[in-house]
Each structure stands twice: as structure tokens, then as C-alpha cells.
Tab-separated table of C-alpha atoms in Angstrom:
chain	number	residue	atom	x	y	z
A	8	MET	CA	42.121	-8.674	-15.889
A	9	PRO	CA	38.885	-7.881	-17.798
A	10	LEU	CA	36.530	-5.283	-16.410
A	11	VAL	CA	33.447	-6.546	-14.626
A	12	ASN	CA	30.110	-5.022	-13.801
A	13	VAL	CA	30.187	-3.102	-10.537
A	14	SER	CA	27.593	-1.670	-8.195
A	15	VAL	CA	27.999	1.330	-5.906
A	16	ASN	CA	26.082	3.096	-3.178
A	17	TYR	CA	26.566	6.600	-4.588
A	18	ARG	CA	23.543	8.382	-5.988
A	19	TYR	CA	24.492	9.071	-9.577
A	20	VAL	CA	22.779	11.743	-11.630
A	21	ILE	CA	21.143	10.338	-14.750
A	22	SER	CA	19.932	12.931	-17.207
A	23	SER	CA	16.195	13.522	-17.317
A	24	SER	CA	16.218	16.416	-19.781
A	25	PRO	CA	15.089	15.957	-23.398
A	26	SER	CA	17.673	14.199	-25.493
A	27	ARG	CA	19.871	16.209	-27.743
A	28	MET	CA	22.332	14.639	-30.133
A	29	THR	CA	25.229	16.920	-30.995
A	30	GLY	CA	26.909	16.774	-34.370
A	31	HIS	CA	30.034	15.678	-32.530
A	32	ASP	CA	28.236	12.716	-30.934
A	33	LEU	CA	26.664	11.814	-34.254
A	34	ASN	CA	30.149	11.751	-35.767
A	35	VAL	CA	31.188	9.331	-33.008
A	36	LEU	CA	28.420	6.927	-34.037
A	37	ARG	CA	29.253	7.353	-37.713
A	38	GLN	CA	32.921	6.605	-37.067
A	39	LEU	CA	31.975	3.617	-34.918
A	40	LEU	CA	29.835	2.271	-37.755
A	41	SER	CA	32.627	2.804	-40.275
A	42	TRP	CA	35.162	0.964	-38.112
A	43	GLN	CA	32.732	-1.864	-37.475
A	44	GLN	CA	32.046	-2.226	-41.201
A	45	GLU	CA	35.794	-2.382	-41.843
A	46	GLY	CA	36.064	-5.358	-39.515
A	47	HIS	CA	37.739	-3.711	-36.507
A	48	LYS	CA	36.964	-4.613	-32.911
A	49	VAL	CA	35.250	-1.541	-31.490
A	50	TRP	CA	33.751	-0.321	-28.236
A	51	LEU	CA	31.231	2.419	-27.468
A	52	ILE	CA	31.878	4.174	-24.161
A	53	THR	CA	28.981	6.212	-22.772
A	54	VAL	CA	28.612	8.346	-19.643
A	55	VAL	CA	25.640	6.791	-17.847
A	56	GLY	CA	25.833	8.760	-14.599
A	57	THR	CA	27.737	11.461	-12.760
A	58	TYR	CA	28.326	12.311	-9.113
A	59	GLY	CA	29.414	15.807	-8.134
A	60	SER	CA	31.095	17.966	-10.748
A	61	SER	CA	31.661	16.279	-14.084
A	62	PRO	CA	33.334	17.374	-17.338
A	63	ARG	CA	30.690	15.659	-19.503
A	64	GLN	CA	26.983	15.005	-19.138
A	65	PRO	CA	25.180	11.638	-19.162
A	66	GLY	CA	24.867	10.454	-22.738
A	67	SER	CA	28.294	11.781	-23.791
A	68	MET	CA	30.240	9.159	-25.684
A	69	CYS	CA	33.407	8.114	-27.412
A	70	ALA	CA	34.282	5.310	-29.826
A	71	LEU	CA	37.359	3.162	-29.228
A	72	ARG	CA	39.161	0.844	-31.645
A	73	SER	CA	41.246	-2.176	-30.659
A	74	ASP	CA	44.474	-0.508	-31.825
A	75	GLY	CA	43.852	2.480	-29.529
A	76	LEU	CA	42.273	4.960	-31.957
A	77	LEU	CA	39.615	6.998	-30.172
A	78	VAL	CA	37.007	9.491	-31.342
A	79	GLY	CA	34.830	11.556	-29.034
A	80	SER	CA	35.096	12.426	-25.367
A	81	VAL	CA	33.785	11.353	-21.971
A	82	SER	CA	36.084	13.608	-19.932
A	83	GLY	CA	38.852	16.161	-20.268
A	84	GLY	CA	41.337	13.620	-21.615
A	85	CYS	CA	42.865	11.569	-18.789
A	86	ILE	CA	40.031	9.023	-18.740
A	87	GLU	CA	40.336	8.637	-22.491
A	88	ASP	CA	44.049	7.920	-22.022
A	89	ASP	CA	43.204	5.213	-19.521
A	90	LEU	CA	40.652	3.650	-21.873
A	91	VAL	CA	43.229	3.540	-24.644
A	92	SER	CA	45.682	1.902	-22.240
A	93	LEU	CA	43.082	-0.703	-21.243
A	94	VAL	CA	42.280	-1.685	-24.812
A	95	LYS	CA	45.949	-1.958	-25.753
A	96	GLN	CA	46.499	-4.208	-22.749
A	97	HIS	CA	43.549	-6.371	-23.845
A	98	GLN	CA	41.639	-5.625	-20.634
A	99	LEU	CA	38.345	-4.783	-22.307
A	100	SER	CA	35.902	-7.607	-22.870
A	101	SER	CA	34.834	-8.140	-26.474
A	102	SER	CA	31.816	-10.232	-25.520
A	103	SER	CA	30.068	-8.417	-22.648
A	104	ALA	CA	29.431	-4.874	-21.463
A	105	ALA	CA	30.875	-3.465	-18.254
A	106	LEU	CA	30.203	-0.536	-15.958
A	107	LYS	CA	33.282	1.267	-14.664
A	108	ILE	CA	33.588	4.092	-12.146
A	109	TYR	CA	36.234	6.789	-12.420
A	110	GLY	CA	36.940	9.000	-9.422
A	111	ALA	CA	35.832	6.539	-6.727
A	112	ASN	CA	38.415	7.981	-4.316
A	113	GLN	CA	40.525	11.116	-3.940
A	114	GLU	CA	43.562	9.473	-5.525
A	115	GLU	CA	41.601	8.681	-8.686
A	116	GLN	CA	40.052	12.150	-8.735
A	117	LEU	CA	43.524	13.677	-8.749
A	118	ARG	CA	44.863	11.140	-11.231
A	119	TYR	CA	42.083	11.686	-13.758
A	120	LYS	CA	41.805	15.424	-13.035
A	121	LEU	CA	38.128	15.195	-12.100
A	122	PRO	CA	36.865	18.455	-10.557
A	123	CYS	CA	35.575	18.917	-7.005
A	124	GLY	CA	35.213	15.286	-6.037
A	125	GLY	CA	33.431	14.394	-9.259
A	126	GLN	CA	32.832	10.850	-10.425
A	127	LEU	CA	31.862	9.323	-13.749
A	128	ARG	CA	30.109	6.034	-14.305
A	129	LEU	CA	30.775	4.665	-17.782
A	130	LEU	CA	29.259	1.896	-19.836
A	131	ILE	CA	31.990	0.164	-21.856
A	132	GLU	CA	30.208	-1.741	-24.570
A	133	PRO	CA	31.692	-3.843	-27.389
A	134	VAL	CA	29.789	-3.324	-30.629
A	135	LEU	CA	29.257	-6.644	-32.380
A	136	ASP	CA	26.231	-5.860	-34.544
A	137	LYS	CA	26.088	-2.937	-36.956
A	138	ALA	CA	22.320	-3.186	-37.462
A	139	TRP	CA	21.400	-1.043	-34.444
A	140	LEU	CA	24.105	1.479	-35.330
A	141	GLU	CA	22.683	1.890	-38.814
A	142	GLU	CA	19.168	2.265	-37.400
A	143	VAL	CA	20.195	4.882	-34.830
A	144	VAL	CA	22.290	6.928	-37.272
A	145	THR	CA	19.499	6.886	-39.866
A	146	ALA	CA	16.951	8.040	-37.284
A	147	ILE	CA	19.131	10.918	-36.082
A	148	GLU	CA	19.864	12.058	-39.621
A	149	SER	CA	16.092	12.047	-40.246
A	150	GLN	CA	15.571	14.359	-37.219
A	151	LYS	CA	13.839	11.601	-35.239
A	152	LEU	CA	14.151	10.483	-31.631
A	153	ILE	CA	15.068	6.853	-31.060
A	154	LYS	CA	15.542	4.761	-27.930
A	155	ARG	CA	18.138	1.991	-27.709
A	156	GLN	CA	18.015	-0.627	-24.968
A	157	VAL	CA	20.996	-2.882	-24.293
A	158	THR	CA	21.094	-5.929	-22.027
A	159	LEU	CA	24.483	-5.892	-20.326
A	160	ASP	CA	25.205	-9.607	-20.061
A	161	SER	CA	23.991	-10.673	-23.519
A	162	LEU	CA	24.587	-7.421	-25.455
A	163	GLN	CA	21.125	-7.809	-26.952
A	164	VAL	CA	20.047	-4.462	-28.429
A	165	THR	CA	16.560	-3.318	-29.345
A	166	CYS	CA	15.563	0.032	-30.873
A	167	THR	CA	12.155	1.693	-30.600
A	168	ASP	CA	10.666	5.131	-31.161
A	169	ALA	CA	11.193	7.601	-28.310
A	170	ILE	CA	9.219	10.564	-27.053
A	171	SER	CA	10.715	13.996	-26.521
A	172	HIS	CA	10.770	14.049	-22.714
A	173	GLU	CA	12.194	10.597	-22.050
A	174	PRO	CA	15.469	10.575	-20.090
A	175	VAL	CA	18.676	10.575	-22.104
A	176	VAL	CA	19.882	7.653	-19.984
A	177	SER	CA	17.831	5.344	-17.779
A	178	GLU	CA	18.803	2.165	-15.962
A	179	GLN	CA	17.142	-0.945	-14.657
A	180	GLU	CA	18.866	-4.022	-13.309
A	181	GLY	CA	20.976	-5.391	-16.136
A	182	LEU	CA	19.365	-3.098	-18.714
A	183	LEU	CA	20.357	0.378	-19.896
A	184	SER	CA	18.340	2.640	-22.181
A	185	PHE	CA	19.636	5.552	-24.243
A	186	VAL	CA	17.570	8.116	-26.119
A	187	TYR	CA	19.285	9.694	-29.099
A	188	GLY	CA	17.856	12.853	-30.575
A	189	PRO	CA	18.439	15.047	-33.599
A	190	ARG	CA	20.965	17.860	-33.684
A	191	LEU	CA	19.999	21.355	-32.708
A	192	ARG	CA	18.939	23.403	-35.721
A	193	LEU	CA	18.851	27.166	-36.193
A	194	LEU	CA	16.921	28.905	-38.957
A	195	ILE	CA	18.049	32.490	-39.466
A	196	ILE	CA	15.788	34.744	-41.517
A	197	GLY	CA	17.938	37.221	-43.437
A	198	ALA	CA	21.443	36.936	-44.883
A	199	ALA	CA	23.001	40.104	-43.485
A	200	GLU	CA	26.036	40.881	-41.312
A	201	THR	CA	24.435	39.989	-37.988
A	202	SER	CA	23.306	36.713	-39.535
A	203	PHE	CA	26.883	35.919	-40.513
A	204	TYR	CA	28.174	36.365	-36.963
A	205	LEU	CA	25.240	34.423	-35.522
A	206	ALA	CA	25.826	31.595	-38.005
A	207	ASN	CA	29.469	31.429	-36.915
A	208	MET	CA	28.591	31.279	-33.229
A	209	ALA	CA	25.760	28.813	-33.722
A	210	THR	CA	28.051	26.546	-35.715
A	211	ALA	CA	30.559	26.631	-32.863
A	212	LEU	CA	27.694	25.704	-30.513
A	213	ASP	CA	27.037	22.697	-32.765
A	214	TYR	CA	23.840	23.902	-34.428
A	215	GLN	CA	22.956	22.872	-37.930
A	216	VAL	CA	22.437	26.332	-39.428
A	217	PHE	CA	20.013	27.338	-42.175
A	218	VAL	CA	19.860	30.888	-43.514
A	219	CYS	CA	16.834	31.956	-45.522
A	220	ASP	CA	16.703	35.027	-47.737
A	221	PRO	CA	14.624	35.305	-50.930
A	222	ARG	CA	16.354	38.539	-52.004
A	223	PRO	CA	18.797	37.894	-54.880
A	224	GLU	CA	21.142	40.713	-53.839
A	225	MET	CA	21.518	39.218	-50.348
A	226	GLN	CA	22.005	35.723	-51.719
A	227	GLU	CA	24.785	37.001	-53.971
A	228	THR	CA	26.864	38.349	-51.091
A	229	TRP	CA	26.203	35.607	-48.533
A	230	GLN	CA	29.367	33.674	-47.748
A	231	HIS	CA	29.185	31.108	-44.980
A	232	GLU	CA	30.177	27.638	-46.116
A	233	GLN	CA	29.029	25.845	-42.967
A	234	SER	CA	25.418	26.980	-43.279
A	235	THR	CA	22.740	26.047	-45.797
A	236	LEU	CA	21.319	28.951	-47.786
A	237	LEU	CA	17.582	28.715	-48.525
A	238	THR	CA	16.227	30.981	-51.271
A	239	MET	CA	12.495	30.393	-50.747
A	240	MET	CA	10.161	32.716	-48.864
A	241	PRO	CA	10.817	32.605	-45.108
A	242	ASP	CA	7.407	31.211	-44.142
A	243	ASP	CA	7.899	28.412	-46.687
A	244	ALA	CA	11.321	27.717	-45.164
A	245	VAL	CA	9.795	27.347	-41.704
A	246	VAL	CA	7.129	24.967	-42.988
A	247	SER	CA	9.733	22.998	-44.934
A	248	LEU	CA	11.984	22.518	-41.903
A	249	GLN	CA	9.090	21.496	-39.639
A	250	PRO	CA	10.636	22.960	-36.451
A	251	ASP	CA	10.731	20.583	-33.495
A	252	LEU	CA	11.889	20.869	-29.887
A	253	ASN	CA	15.484	21.036	-31.110
A	254	THR	CA	14.905	23.942	-33.504
A	255	ALA	CA	15.261	27.702	-33.052
A	256	VAL	CA	14.043	30.393	-35.464
A	257	VAL	CA	15.480	33.923	-35.415
A	258	ALA	CA	14.219	36.693	-37.715
A	259	LEU	CA	16.864	39.326	-38.451
A	260	THR	CA	15.795	41.171	-41.626
A	261	HIS	CA	13.884	43.923	-39.778
A	262	ASP	CA	11.457	43.765	-42.720
A	263	PRO	CA	7.895	42.855	-41.666
A	264	LYS	CA	7.154	41.389	-45.102
A	265	LEU	CA	9.821	38.750	-44.489
A	266	ASP	CA	10.030	38.444	-40.712
A	267	ASP	CA	6.341	38.430	-39.768
A	268	MET	CA	5.241	35.589	-42.023
A	269	ALA	CA	8.150	33.446	-40.839
A	270	LEU	CA	7.294	34.226	-37.217
A	271	LEU	CA	3.648	33.381	-37.845
A	272	GLU	CA	4.606	29.835	-38.831
A	273	ALA	CA	7.387	29.485	-36.255
A	274	LEU	CA	5.215	30.510	-33.297
A	275	LYS	CA	2.704	27.799	-34.215
A	276	SER	CA	5.455	25.182	-34.373
A	277	ALA	CA	7.242	23.193	-31.663
A	278	ALA	CA	10.403	25.326	-31.980
A	279	PHE	CA	11.995	25.813	-28.559
A	280	TYR	CA	12.948	29.413	-29.375
A	281	VAL	CA	11.494	32.050	-31.694
A	282	GLY	CA	13.034	35.518	-31.724
A	283	ALA	CA	12.963	38.726	-33.733
A	284	LEU	CA	15.401	41.619	-34.019
A	285	GLY	CA	14.231	45.177	-33.406
A	286	ALA	CA	13.624	47.774	-30.739
A	287	LYS	CA	10.963	47.195	-28.111
A	288	THR	CA	8.533	49.575	-29.793
A	289	ASN	CA	8.938	47.750	-33.111
A	290	ASN	CA	8.369	44.392	-31.472
A	291	ASP	CA	5.308	45.705	-29.679
A	292	LYS	CA	3.916	46.724	-33.083
A	293	ARG	CA	4.873	43.298	-34.434
A	294	ARG	CA	2.880	41.588	-31.683
A	295	GLU	CA	-0.147	43.710	-32.578
A	296	ARG	CA	0.210	42.668	-36.230
A	297	LEU	CA	0.481	39.000	-35.239
A	298	LYS	CA	-2.844	39.267	-33.414
A	299	LEU	CA	-4.509	39.747	-36.818
A	300	PHE	CA	-3.624	36.174	-37.761
A	301	ASP	CA	-4.690	32.795	-36.384
A	302	LEU	CA	-2.361	32.894	-33.383
A	303	THR	CA	-3.368	32.530	-29.769
A	304	GLN	CA	-2.093	34.977	-27.168
A	305	GLN	CA	-0.046	32.147	-25.671
A	306	GLU	CA	1.669	31.597	-29.019
A	307	ILE	CA	2.404	35.308	-29.422
A	308	ASP	CA	3.832	35.410	-25.895
A	309	ARG	CA	6.442	32.873	-26.972
A	310	LEU	CA	8.161	35.524	-29.093
A	311	HIS	CA	11.548	36.688	-27.810
A	312	GLY	CA	11.593	40.251	-29.020
A	313	PRO	CA	13.716	42.240	-28.699
A	314	VAL	CA	15.917	39.227	-29.283
A	315	GLY	CA	18.861	38.268	-27.061
A	316	LEU	CA	20.015	38.817	-23.495
A	317	GLN	CA	20.430	42.304	-22.057
A	318	ILE	CA	24.155	42.902	-22.395
A	319	GLY	CA	24.068	46.307	-24.081
A	320	SER	CA	24.632	44.880	-27.561
A	321	LYS	CA	24.991	47.385	-30.395
A	322	THR	CA	27.303	46.006	-33.100
A	323	PRO	CA	26.285	43.037	-35.289
A	324	ALA	CA	28.802	40.779	-33.544
A	325	GLU	CA	27.585	41.843	-30.097
A	326	ILE	CA	23.969	41.233	-31.074
A	327	ALA	CA	24.963	37.747	-32.251
A	328	VAL	CA	26.616	37.131	-28.863
A	329	ALA	CA	23.423	38.224	-27.053
A	330	ILE	CA	21.267	35.922	-29.197
A	331	SER	CA	23.644	32.989	-28.763
A	332	ALA	CA	23.668	33.510	-25.007
A	333	GLU	CA	19.890	33.528	-24.865
A	334	LEU	CA	19.719	30.326	-26.915
A	335	ILE	CA	22.009	28.690	-24.353
A	336	ALA	CA	19.985	30.042	-21.435
A	337	VAL	CA	16.690	28.822	-22.869
A	338	ARG	CA	18.108	25.389	-23.654
A	339	ARG	CA	19.478	25.119	-20.126
A	340	ASP	CA	16.056	26.119	-18.792
A	341	ARG	CA	17.472	29.216	-17.154
A	342	ILE	CA	14.861	31.475	-18.761
A	343	HIS	CA	11.131	30.815	-18.637
A	344	THR	CA	9.425	34.061	-19.656
A	345	PRO	CA	10.400	35.725	-22.959
A	346	GLN	CA	9.294	39.156	-21.728
A	347	LEU	CA	11.949	39.056	-19.009
A	348	THR	CA	14.766	38.549	-21.483
A	349	SER	CA	14.337	41.557	-23.747
A	350	SER	CA	17.571	43.075	-24.957
A	351	VAL	CA	19.071	44.879	-27.897
A	352	ASP	CA	16.181	47.295	-27.314
A	353	LYS	CA	18.351	50.231	-28.255
A	354	VAL	CA	19.247	48.768	-31.617
A	355	THR	CA	17.343	50.332	-34.474
A	356	VAL	CA	18.986	48.622	-37.431
């Protein structure tokens, strides 16, 4: 029996944080577009709300093909198995969207391995028109925010520009809206050992990583295939990337001639995180130097320096862990004041 729209009395959590499209989610949309272009029947499944503990956040998605192939994730695996079973049994509508709840009772929570009484509310949406997919993918790849609205009964889709603080998912009667945003980006100034470890960790955290170093000897020894090496001056690299709310800039050369000019541009940008390696005394001197330029005190106060969380980091790998942890904390809004997060203050590299 085909799925039908359902309504519930539970208060589901719909994300209100700024949208952030992961590379993994972008790959889901790319694969969906490819399958649709090849003539397959396809569905997009999106988490539209959660109740209690949940393995994935609102906006998480997977793509499903009529023969059971699935890319992406909306849970730890059991819900995906059920979705595959439904499509193979021809129980998914190919003409209308449906909302389905997983974990509505204790039996389902145990069956689908949902933690602590958690529930997921999913939109199961057949994709009949590739035009909106192409528009959304193009916008994301261009580092732009885009909003997609879908009418559940007619599957009519419209796309418009979005603003940074719109909810990832919002719902009105019969109408759902999704805001898709660009991937997180990290610009690392300096192509040294710490940069290599940080690039590895940032890649695992799904950042698009850029490493800038104008020094030929550092360029020659840099080996990290998953990052993009920029050979221009660091301040030019910052200007070129045009940092937005999904961009972080970390200066790791410990050379004021390279770090300071990059920081000058980064602190004036919309980057959500700007950090610099060095002991506290060195960063205090750096802040004094930055006052000589056209920066406000508020902009200078945005600098995370010494960079990273206070975990006693000393080795390059440990420093990279501290920086990665602070990036996570800032993104999750767990840290508000850069001065309270100083770490690596004993490192004098």
C-alpha cells in the first residue's frame, strides 16, 4: 500500500541554524541528477524533523533508485534498509510526496535502532523534473545559498535565493522549504607539517581545503592530494576566495610577512573563524600590529590566537587536533568569545 501523508502531535525539531551543505550531501544530489538523467525512477528522502535523540539532523538526505540502489544517509542504516525494501515492493508513490515517521513507538525504536526514544520525520519525494536539481547543484557549486520549495500534493518545485540565517528546513501546510548552502571551506596559510595534519582532519570533517604558500621550497614538498595548493600571496588568496559564513582561515606560517596580511583581509571578511598559530605573547604583538591597519577593535577581537582549544597540544598533529576541535566548537556555537579559547600557548614553533 503506498505511503500517505501523515500528521502527528509530537513537536518535531526543525533546524533553525544556518544551512550548511556537506560534500557528502552534494554528492547525493549529484548522483540523484545523474540517475534522473539516465531515465531511472528516483526518490529524494530528506530528514524534515526530529524528536528526541536522532542519528542525523534535519536536512540530511539520501537518494534512492527504483532498483534499490541508495546513496547517502538519513539514519544509522536500518531506516535505509526499510526504504530499500519499500521501493522494491513498489510501495513508494512515483507521483506524489509523502511524510513518514520512524520511531513512532517503542517497537519501531528498537527495530530501527533509534537512540533514546528518538523519532525521525522524513519527506519521501519522487524526482520527476531535473531542472530544479540542476539549479540547486549549480548554486551550491558556486558557493551560493538557494531555497527550494516543494508542494507535496503536486510536486511543484520553485527555487529562489536564500539568506544565510534562514532555517535549513521549514514547513507550512502542504509546503516544505529547504535551504541548501555551500560546503565548508578552510584556507590554511602555510604548507608545513602542521598544515598537512590539519588538512587531513579538515578533509575528514568534510571541508574543502585550500593551502596557500608563495614560497617555492614549501610548494615543492607539499603533498596532499585532497587539498588545493595556492601559490599566490596569502592576502591575495583570501581576497580570491571571498570568505563567507562557511569559510575558516587559519594562519600557520608563524611569519608575520605572510600571516598578518592574510589575517588583515580575513578579519574584514564574513569568515566564521579566523585563527593564527603562535604563543600568547606573539599573538598579543600581532594584535598590536593589526591595529596599525584599517581594522576595528571588534574585527581584531575576532582573532583566535593562540589558535585551537586548550588541550596541551605540542606536536604538529596535536595542534591540528586542537584547531579542528575549535572549528567544530565554533560551528556548533559552543564558543562565543575567542579570548576564552586560547590554547597552544606554550608552542613556540
